[in-house]
Amino acid sequence: MLIRDAVHGDIELTTIEAAVLDTPEMQRLRAIKQLGTAHLVFPSCTHTRFEHSLGTLAVVKRMMQTLELKLGPIHSDTKTLVSLGALLHDVTHIPFGHTFEDERKIFPRHDKGNRLEHFLLGGGPLSKLLEQSGFAQELYSLLNGKSADWRSQIISASLDADLLDYLRRDAYMAGLAQSYDDRIFQHFMVVDDQLVLNMVKHNMDRPDVKSEIIHLLRMRYYLTERVYFHHAKVISGAMVSKAVELAMQTGFVEADLLNLGDYTLFESLKTVGNKSNPGITALIQAVENRQLLKRAYVLSAESLPYAIRQEIIAEYHQQQAPRMKLEKHLAELAGLEASQIILYCNSDQTFKEAAIPVFTKDGLRKLNAPVPNPSQEIKHLEEQYEKLWRFYVFAPAGNAKKVNQICQELFSAPSEHL
């Protein structure tokens, strides 16, 4: 099968890859946007997990072609296993998954817990197909992180096929003039069964390879700052998350999302809201109509010391109950419904991509490892990434000033956003 992709061009699929792609579990990903509510800011960002999965497959195939030039022929079963892993790496995603899992911590990550077992070994059409092909158990091991070698790292690591697809795809769909040089593929190699980037030629470190890696890191930072953490995307995603949190109080559970897409989740939440809590319906309809809450109170890494940020993260990011308790308290003080106040606190921003394994003239190390004369560019990017941390309180536009005053008194700190 040949499929034309907007980013990578023609992608050729084997018989088993095409069969996997045609299962209901994979087709469901057509209904899940890659970037959640980012289309409310960047209208073209309507690309899906399905497209990204195909793109990751295309990148993996290209990376394996490069590795074969250095390792020699890769066994056909290994190629099939890794390719299927790339195609299936996001099959466990739920709608708005990163918002629910990473930003709001209301569900386990898609690559943790029992979701992978449900999709790959749970007896559904995909599971039966993989069982018949003989790859089910190996894929489960590959994707659950227990197979810590180049075969899994090519799909999930600091610099992997997942990253190389979504950087290019997200930038393209957002209309941002950002990309990277395809020569990066030539520098992948395997050392001690680990996937690394080779920065050495003729026993000398290559500054051009280092520059290309730093360019990738800049691109990752740029997209995070400009797209992933855009305040309107954060607000709208938090509103959807708040609707789910309120629905969970009426019996809505994680398993209810496993067969849903973005639209069907909204319809399900509105049904729950109409039966039990009008605030749920109001939140979803507000997102649908782009009538978003506003930033009433903002603190950032610029104004708070590291230790205080860690306390706030531990209290309001890692735990759902204290966050919801404070939201309810602020709503009462402002004379609002509990659904109209949302507290948002993301995790401490660690630039994990800066820890790319590289092979230098001094041996194997992490790109950002302490060394004599370290790269100031990498250090600067890590510092900038850390400064993306925010503590927000969102409220209706007409009540933002009142909520701002309440928060300034409660937290004894002025808001950075007026």
mmCIF file with all atom_site columns, N, CA, C and O in Angstrom, residues 10-50:
data_model
loop_
_atom_site.group_PDB
_atom_site.id
_atom_site.type_symbol
_atom_site.label_atom_id
_atom_site.label_alt_id
_atom_site.label_comp_id
_atom_site.label_asym_id
_atom_site.label_entity_id
_atom_site.label_seq_id
_atom_site.pdbx_PDB_ins_code
_atom_site.Cartn_x
_atom_site.Cartn_y
_atom_site.Cartn_z
_atom_site.occupancy
_atom_site.B_iso_or_equiv
_atom_site.pdbx_formal_charge
_atom_site.auth_seq_id
_atom_site.auth_comp_id
_atom_site.auth_asym_id
_atom_site.auth_atom_id
_atom_site.pdbx_PDB_model_num
ATOM 1   N N  . ASP A 1 10 ? 5.308   10.089 -0.211 1.00 0.00 ? 10 ASP A N  1
ATOM 2   C CA . ASP A 1 10 ? 4.777   8.737  -0.281 1.00 0.00 ? 10 ASP A CA 1
ATOM 3   C C  . ASP A 1 10 ? 5.367   7.857  0.815  1.00 0.00 ? 10 ASP A C  1
ATOM 4   O O  . ASP A 1 10 ? 6.587   7.831  1.037  1.00 0.00 ? 10 ASP A O  1
ATOM 5   N N  . ILE A 1 11 ? 4.491   7.133  1.518  1.00 0.00 ? 11 ILE A N  1
ATOM 6   C CA . ILE A 1 11 ? 4.899   6.177  2.548  1.00 0.00 ? 11 ILE A CA 1
ATOM 7   C C  . ILE A 1 11 ? 4.420   4.802  2.097  1.00 0.00 ? 11 ILE A C  1
ATOM 8   O O  . ILE A 1 11 ? 3.223   4.591  1.881  1.00 0.00 ? 11 ILE A O  1
ATOM 9   N N  . GLU A 1 12 ? 5.357   3.874  1.953  1.00 0.00 ? 12 GLU A N  1
ATOM 10  C CA . GLU A 1 12 ? 5.001   2.530  1.505  1.00 0.00 ? 12 GLU A CA 1
ATOM 11  C C  . GLU A 1 12 ? 4.790   1.618  2.704  1.00 0.00 ? 12 GLU A C  1
ATOM 12  O O  . GLU A 1 12 ? 5.656   1.517  3.583  1.00 0.00 ? 12 GLU A O  1
ATOM 13  N N  . LEU A 1 13 ? 3.645   0.977  2.754  1.00 0.00 ? 13 LEU A N  1
ATOM 14  C CA . LEU A 1 13 ? 3.301   0.085  3.858  1.00 0.00 ? 13 LEU A CA 1
ATOM 15  C C  . LEU A 1 13 ? 3.337   -1.364 3.390  1.00 0.00 ? 13 LEU A C  1
ATOM 16  O O  . LEU A 1 13 ? 2.887   -1.687 2.275  1.00 0.00 ? 13 LEU A O  1
ATOM 17  N N  . THR A 1 14 ? 3.859   -2.238 4.248  1.00 0.00 ? 14 THR A N  1
ATOM 18  C CA . THR A 1 14 ? 3.816   -3.669 3.973  1.00 0.00 ? 14 THR A CA 1
ATOM 19  C C  . THR A 1 14 ? 2.397   -4.188 4.204  1.00 0.00 ? 14 THR A C  1
ATOM 20  O O  . THR A 1 14 ? 1.531   -3.467 4.716  1.00 0.00 ? 14 THR A O  1
ATOM 21  N N  . THR A 1 15 ? 2.177   -5.438 3.881  1.00 0.00 ? 15 THR A N  1
ATOM 22  C CA . THR A 1 15 ? 0.844   -6.033 4.048  1.00 0.00 ? 15 THR A CA 1
ATOM 23  C C  . THR A 1 15 ? 0.392   -5.988 5.503  1.00 0.00 ? 15 THR A C  1
ATOM 24  O O  . THR A 1 15 ? -0.745  -5.615 5.806  1.00 0.00 ? 15 THR A O  1
ATOM 25  N N  . ILE A 1 16 ? 1.283   -6.357 6.435  1.00 0.00 ? 16 ILE A N  1
ATOM 26  C CA . ILE A 1 16 ? 0.904   -6.366 7.849  1.00 0.00 ? 16 ILE A CA 1
ATOM 27  C C  . ILE A 1 16 ? 0.711   -4.942 8.359  1.00 0.00 ? 16 ILE A C  1
ATOM 28  O O  . ILE A 1 16 ? -0.202  -4.680 9.150  1.00 0.00 ? 16 ILE A O  1
ATOM 29  N N  . GLU A 1 17 ? 1.527   -3.991 7.909  1.00 0.00 ? 17 GLU A N  1
ATOM 30  C CA . GLU A 1 17 ? 1.361   -2.595 8.331  1.00 0.00 ? 17 GLU A CA 1
ATOM 31  C C  . GLU A 1 17 ? 0.017   -2.041 7.853  1.00 0.00 ? 17 GLU A C  1
ATOM 32  O O  . GLU A 1 17 ? -0.684  -1.348 8.591  1.00 0.00 ? 17 GLU A O  1
ATOM 33  N N  . ALA A 1 18 ? -0.347  -2.357 6.612  1.00 0.00 ? 18 ALA A N  1
ATOM 34  C CA . ALA A 1 18 ? -1.632  -1.895 6.076  1.00 0.00 ? 18 ALA A CA 1
ATOM 35  C C  . ALA A 1 18 ? -2.796  -2.521 6.833  1.00 0.00 ? 18 ALA A C  1
ATOM 36  O O  . ALA A 1 18 ? -3.801  -1.854 7.121  1.00 0.00 ? 18 ALA A O  1
ATOM 37  N N  . ALA A 1 19 ? -2.651  -3.796 7.188  1.00 0.00 ? 19 ALA A N  1
ATOM 38  C CA . ALA A 1 19 ? -3.719  -4.475 7.940  1.00 0.00 ? 19 ALA A CA 1
ATOM 39  C C  . ALA A 1 19 ? -3.892  -3.848 9.325  1.00 0.00 ? 19 ALA A C  1
ATOM 40  O O  . ALA A 1 19 ? -5.015  -3.639 9.789  1.00 0.00 ? 19 ALA A O  1
ATOM 41  N N  . VAL A 1 20 ? -2.776  -3.533 9.992  1.00 0.00 ? 20 VAL A N  1
ATOM 42  C CA . VAL A 1 20 ? -2.833  -2.877 11.302 1.00 0.00 ? 20 VAL A CA 1
ATOM 43  C C  . VAL A 1 20 ? -3.484  -1.502 11.173 1.00 0.00 ? 20 VAL A C  1
ATOM 44  O O  . VAL A 1 20 ? -4.326  -1.111 11.998 1.00 0.00 ? 20 VAL A O  1
ATOM 45  N N  . LEU A 1 21 ? -3.110  -0.768 10.143 1.00 0.00 ? 21 LEU A N  1
ATOM 46  C CA . LEU A 1 21 ? -3.655  0.573  9.933  1.00 0.00 ? 21 LEU A CA 1
ATOM 47  C C  . LEU A 1 21 ? -5.171  0.538  9.771  1.00 0.00 ? 21 LEU A C  1
ATOM 48  O O  . LEU A 1 21 ? -5.874  1.474  10.167 1.00 0.00 ? 21 LEU A O  1
ATOM 49  N N  . ASP A 1 22 ? -5.693  -0.538 9.206  1.00 0.00 ? 22 ASP A N  1
ATOM 50  C CA . ASP A 1 22 ? -7.124  -0.640 8.930  1.00 0.00 ? 22 ASP A CA 1
ATOM 51  C C  . ASP A 1 22 ? -7.945  -1.187 10.089 1.00 0.00 ? 22 ASP A C  1
ATOM 52  O O  . ASP A 1 22 ? -9.153  -1.395 9.944  1.00 0.00 ? 22 ASP A O  1
ATOM 53  N N  . THR A 1 23 ? -7.336  -1.411 11.242 1.00 0.00 ? 23 THR A N  1
ATOM 54  C CA . THR A 1 23 ? -8.109  -1.886 12.392 1.00 0.00 ? 23 THR A CA 1
ATOM 55  C C  . THR A 1 23 ? -8.886  -0.721 13.014 1.00 0.00 ? 23 THR A C  1
ATOM 56  O O  . THR A 1 23 ? -8.476  0.440  12.910 1.00 0.00 ? 23 THR A O  1
ATOM 57  N N  . PRO A 1 24 ? -9.991  -1.004 13.676 1.00 0.00 ? 24 PRO A N  1
ATOM 58  C CA . PRO A 1 24 ? -10.772 0.067  14.326 1.00 0.00 ? 24 PRO A CA 1
ATOM 59  C C  . PRO A 1 24 ? -9.961  0.859  15.338 1.00 0.00 ? 24 PRO A C  1
ATOM 60  O O  . PRO A 1 24 ? -10.151 2.073  15.482 1.00 0.00 ? 24 PRO A O  1
ATOM 61  N N  . GLU A 1 25 ? -9.047  0.179  16.031 1.00 0.00 ? 25 GLU A N  1
ATOM 62  C CA . GLU A 1 25 ? -8.255  0.861  17.054 1.00 0.00 ? 25 GLU A CA 1
ATOM 63  C C  . GLU A 1 25 ? -7.382  1.950  16.434 1.00 0.00 ? 25 GLU A C  1
ATOM 64  O O  . GLU A 1 25 ? -7.217  3.036  17.012 1.00 0.00 ? 25 GLU A O  1
ATOM 65  N N  . MET A 1 26 ? -6.791  1.666  15.264 1.00 0.00 ? 26 MET A N  1
ATOM 66  C CA . MET A 1 26 ? -5.960  2.664  14.593 1.00 0.00 ? 26 MET A CA 1
ATOM 67  C C  . MET A 1 26 ? -6.816  3.719  13.898 1.00 0.00 ? 26 MET A C  1
ATOM 68  O O  . MET A 1 26 ? -6.473  4.909  13.904 1.00 0.00 ? 26 MET A O  1
ATOM 69  N N  . GLN A 1 27 ? -7.916  3.327  13.307 1.00 0.00 ? 27 GLN A N  1
ATOM 70  C CA . GLN A 1 27 ? -8.781  4.286  12.620 1.00 0.00 ? 27 GLN A CA 1
ATOM 71  C C  . GLN A 1 27 ? -9.374  5.303  13.602 1.00 0.00 ? 27 GLN A C  1
ATOM 72  O O  . GLN A 1 27 ? -9.667  6.438  13.226 1.00 0.00 ? 27 GLN A O  1
ATOM 73  N N  . ARG A 1 28 ? -9.535  4.897  14.862 1.00 0.00 ? 28 ARG A N  1
ATOM 74  C CA . ARG A 1 28 ? -10.024 5.817  15.892 1.00 0.00 ? 28 ARG A CA 1
ATOM 75  C C  . ARG A 1 28 ? -9.141  7.051  16.002 1.00 0.00 ? 28 ARG A C  1
ATOM 76  O O  . ARG A 1 28 ? -9.613  8.158  16.320 1.00 0.00 ? 28 ARG A O  1
ATOM 77  N N  . LEU A 1 29 ? -7.843  6.891  15.716 1.00 0.00 ? 29 LEU A N  1
ATOM 78  C CA . LEU A 1 29 ? -6.898  8.002  15.855 1.00 0.00 ? 29 LEU A CA 1
ATOM 79  C C  . LEU A 1 29 ? -7.156  9.121  14.851 1.00 0.00 ? 29 LEU A C  1
ATOM 80  O O  . LEU A 1 29 ? -6.653  10.232 15.022 1.00 0.00 ? 29 LEU A O  1
ATOM 81  N N  . ARG A 1 30 ? -7.932  8.830  13.805 1.00 0.00 ? 30 ARG A N  1
ATOM 82  C CA . ARG A 1 30 ? -8.328  9.892  12.872 1.00 0.00 ? 30 ARG A CA 1
ATOM 83  C C  . ARG A 1 30 ? -9.195  10.948 13.563 1.00 0.00 ? 30 ARG A C  1
ATOM 84  O O  . ARG A 1 30 ? -9.289  12.089 13.097 1.00 0.00 ? 30 ARG A O  1
ATOM 85  N N  . ALA A 1 31 ? -9.827  10.566 14.666 1.00 0.00 ? 31 ALA A N  1
ATOM 86  C CA . ALA A 1 31 ? -10.759 11.458 15.365 1.00 0.00 ? 31 ALA A CA 1
ATOM 87  C C  . ALA A 1 31 ? -10.118 12.169 16.550 1.00 0.00 ? 31 ALA A C  1
ATOM 88  O O  . ALA A 1 31 ? -10.812 12.833 17.313 1.00 0.00 ? 31 ALA A O  1
ATOM 89  N N  . ILE A 1 32 ? -8.789  12.029 16.700 1.00 0.00 ? 32 ILE A N  1
ATOM 90  C CA . ILE A 1 32 ? -8.087  12.657 17.822 1.00 0.00 ? 32 ILE A CA 1
ATOM 91  C C  . ILE A 1 32 ? -7.039  13.613 17.279 1.00 0.00 ? 32 ILE A C  1
ATOM 92  O O  . ILE A 1 32 ? -6.067  13.183 16.647 1.00 0.00 ? 32 ILE A O  1
ATOM 93  N N  . LYS A 1 33 ? -7.237  14.890 17.491 1.00 0.00 ? 33 LYS A N  1
ATOM 94  C CA . LYS A 1 33 ? -6.275  15.876 17.004 1.00 0.00 ? 33 LYS A CA 1
ATOM 95  C C  . LYS A 1 33 ? -4.949  15.732 17.734 1.00 0.00 ? 33 LYS A C  1
ATOM 96  O O  . LYS A 1 33 ? -4.910  15.530 18.945 1.00 0.00 ? 33 LYS A O  1
ATOM 97  N N  . GLN A 1 34 ? -3.879  15.876 16.995 1.00 0.00 ? 34 GLN A N  1
ATOM 98  C CA . GLN A 1 34 ? -2.545  15.764 17.558 1.00 0.00 ? 34 GLN A CA 1
ATOM 99  C C  . GLN A 1 34 ? -2.285  16.807 18.638 1.00 0.00 ? 34 GLN A C  1
ATOM 100 O O  . GLN A 1 34 ? -1.662  16.515 19.657 1.00 0.00 ? 34 GLN A O  1
ATOM 101 N N  . LEU A 1 35 ? -2.778  18.020 18.432 1.00 0.00 ? 35 LEU A N  1
ATOM 102 C CA . LEU A 1 35 ? -2.468  19.124 19.345 1.00 0.00 ? 35 LEU A CA 1
ATOM 103 C C  . LEU A 1 35 ? -3.694  19.629 20.103 1.00 0.00 ? 35 LEU A C  1
ATOM 104 O O  . LEU A 1 35 ? -3.756  20.798 20.499 1.00 0.00 ? 35 LEU A O  1
ATOM 105 N N  . GLY A 1 36 ? -4.657  18.750 20.326 1.00 0.00 ? 36 GLY A N  1
ATOM 106 C CA . GLY A 1 36 ? -5.806  19.121 21.148 1.00 0.00 ? 36 GLY A CA 1
ATOM 107 C C  . GLY A 1 36 ? -6.522  20.350 20.640 1.00 0.00 ? 36 GLY A C  1
ATOM 108 O O  . GLY A 1 36 ? -7.021  20.378 19.510 1.00 0.00 ? 36 GLY A O  1
ATOM 109 N N  . THR A 1 37 ? -6.561  21.400 21.453 1.00 0.00 ? 37 THR A N  1
ATOM 110 C CA . THR A 1 37 ? -7.307  22.610 21.108 1.00 0.00 ? 37 THR A CA 1
ATOM 111 C C  . THR A 1 37 ? -6.451  23.670 20.412 1.00 0.00 ? 37 THR A C  1
ATOM 112 O O  . THR A 1 37 ? -6.877  24.818 20.289 1.00 0.00 ? 37 THR A O  1
ATOM 113 N N  . ALA A 1 38 ? -5.261  23.301 19.939 1.00 0.00 ? 38 ALA A N  1
ATOM 114 C CA . ALA A 1 38 ? -4.385  24.290 19.286 1.00 0.00 ? 38 ALA A CA 1
ATOM 115 C C  . ALA A 1 38 ? -5.028  24.916 18.058 1.00 0.00 ? 38 ALA A C  1
ATOM 116 O O  . ALA A 1 38 ? -4.676  26.033 17.667 1.00 0.00 ? 38 ALA A O  1
ATOM 117 N N  . HIS A 1 39 ? -6.002  24.226 17.451 1.00 0.00 ? 39 HIS A N  1
ATOM 118 C CA . HIS A 1 39 ? -6.660  24.774 16.250 1.00 0.00 ? 39 HIS A CA 1
ATOM 119 C C  . HIS A 1 39 ? -7.471  26.030 16.569 1.00 0.00 ? 39 HIS A C  1
ATOM 120 O O  . HIS A 1 39 ? -7.814  26.786 15.659 1.00 0.00 ? 39 HIS A O  1
ATOM 121 N N  . LEU A 1 40 ? -7.759  26.264 17.849 1.00 0.00 ? 40 LEU A N  1
ATOM 122 C CA . LEU A 1 40 ? -8.447  27.494 18.222 1.00 0.00 ? 40 LEU A CA 1
ATOM 123 C C  . LEU A 1 40 ? -7.518  28.704 18.119 1.00 0.00 ? 40 LEU A C  1
ATOM 124 O O  . LEU A 1 40 ? -7.983  29.848 18.122 1.00 0.00 ? 40 LEU A O  1
ATOM 125 N N  . VAL A 1 41 ? -6.227  28.449 18.048 1.00 0.00 ? 41 VAL A N  1
ATOM 126 C CA . VAL A 1 41 ? -5.226  29.508 17.893 1.00 0.00 ? 41 VAL A CA 1
ATOM 127 C C  . VAL A 1 41 ? -4.619  29.459 16.496 1.00 0.00 ? 41 VAL A C  1
ATOM 128 O O  . VAL A 1 41 ? -4.487  30.478 15.820 1.00 0.00 ? 41 VAL A O  1
ATOM 129 N N  . PHE A 1 42 ? -4.248  28.256 16.056 1.00 0.00 ? 42 PHE A N  1
ATOM 130 C CA . PHE A 1 42 ? -3.691  28.015 14.722 1.00 0.00 ? 42 PHE A CA 1
ATOM 131 C C  . PHE A 1 42 ? -4.700  27.160 13.952 1.00 0.00 ? 42 PHE A C  1
ATOM 132 O O  . PHE A 1 42 ? -4.722  25.938 14.111 1.00 0.00 ? 42 PHE A O  1
ATOM 133 N N  . PRO A 1 43 ? -5.552  27.773 13.141 1.00 0.00 ? 43 PRO A N  1
ATOM 134 C CA . PRO A 1 43 ? -6.688  27.062 12.548 1.00 0.00 ? 43 PRO A CA 1
ATOM 135 C C  . PRO A 1 43 ? -6.325  25.819 11.733 1.00 0.00 ? 43 PRO A C  1
ATOM 136 O O  . PRO A 1 43 ? -7.149  24.916 11.597 1.00 0.00 ? 43 PRO A O  1
ATOM 137 N N  . SER A 1 44 ? -5.104  25.760 11.202 1.00 0.00 ? 44 SER A N  1
ATOM 138 C CA . SER A 1 44 ? -4.722  24.596 10.398 1.00 0.00 ? 44 SER A CA 1
ATOM 139 C C  . SER A 1 44 ? -4.257  23.413 11.240 1.00 0.00 ? 44 SER A C  1
ATOM 140 O O  . SER A 1 44 ? -4.008  22.334 10.700 1.00 0.00 ? 44 SER A O  1
ATOM 141 N N  . CYS A 1 45 ? -4.138  23.606 12.535 1.00 0.00 ? 45 CYS A N  1
ATOM 142 C CA . CYS A 1 45 ? -3.668  22.516 13.401 1.00 0.00 ? 45 CYS A CA 1
ATOM 143 C C  . CYS A 1 45 ? -4.794  21.534 13.705 1.00 0.00 ? 45 CYS A C  1
ATOM 144 O O  . CYS A 1 45 ? -5.173  21.327 14.866 1.00 0.00 ? 45 CYS A O  1
ATOM 145 N N  . THR A 1 46 ? -5.305  20.935 12.647 1.00 0.00 ? 46 THR A N  1
ATOM 146 C CA . THR A 1 46 ? -6.349  19.925 12.803 1.00 0.00 ? 46 THR A CA 1
ATOM 147 C C  . THR A 1 46 ? -5.814  18.531 12.468 1.00 0.00 ? 46 THR A C  1
ATOM 148 O O  . THR A 1 46 ? -6.586  17.590 12.323 1.00 0.00 ? 46 THR A O  1
ATOM 149 N N  . HIS A 1 47 ? -4.490  18.429 12.329 1.00 0.00 ? 47 HIS A N  1
ATOM 150 C CA . HIS A 1 47 ? -3.896  17.120 12.024 1.00 0.00 ? 47 HIS A CA 1
ATOM 151 C C  . HIS A 1 47 ? -4.082  16.189 13.220 1.00 0.00 ? 47 HIS A C  1
ATOM 152 O O  . HIS A 1 47 ? -4.246  16.627 14.356 1.00 0.00 ? 47 HIS A O  1
ATOM 153 N N  . THR A 1 48 ? -4.044  14.901 12.937 1.00 0.00 ? 48 THR A N  1
ATOM 154 C CA . THR A 1 48 ? -4.476  13.914 13.924 1.00 0.00 ? 48 THR A CA 1
ATOM 155 C C  . THR A 1 48 ? -3.367  12.959 14.339 1.00 0.00 ? 48 THR A C  1
ATOM 156 O O  . THR A 1 48 ? -2.294  12.898 13.733 1.00 0.00 ? 48 THR A O  1
ATOM 157 N N  . ARG A 1 49 ? -3.668  12.194 15.375 1.00 0.00 ? 49 ARG A N  1
ATOM 158 C CA . ARG A 1 49 ? -2.762  11.134 15.819 1.00 0.00 ? 49 ARG A CA 1
ATOM 159 C C  . ARG A 1 49 ? -2.557  10.093 14.720 1.00 0.00 ? 49 ARG A C  1
ATOM 160 O O  . ARG A 1 49 ? -1.505  9.453  14.649 1.00 0.00 ? 49 ARG A O  1
ATOM 161 N N  . PHE A 1 50 ? -3.536  9.916  13.862 1.00 0.00 ? 50 PHE A N  1
ATOM 162 C CA . PHE A 1 50 ? -3.434  8.968  12.753 1.00 0.00 ? 50 PHE A CA 1
ATOM 163 C C  . PHE A 1 50 ? -2.326  9.405  11.795 1.00 0.00 ? 50 PHE A C  1
ATOM 164 O O  . PHE A 1 50 ? -1.456  8.607  11.422 1.00 0.00 ? 50 PHE A O  1
#
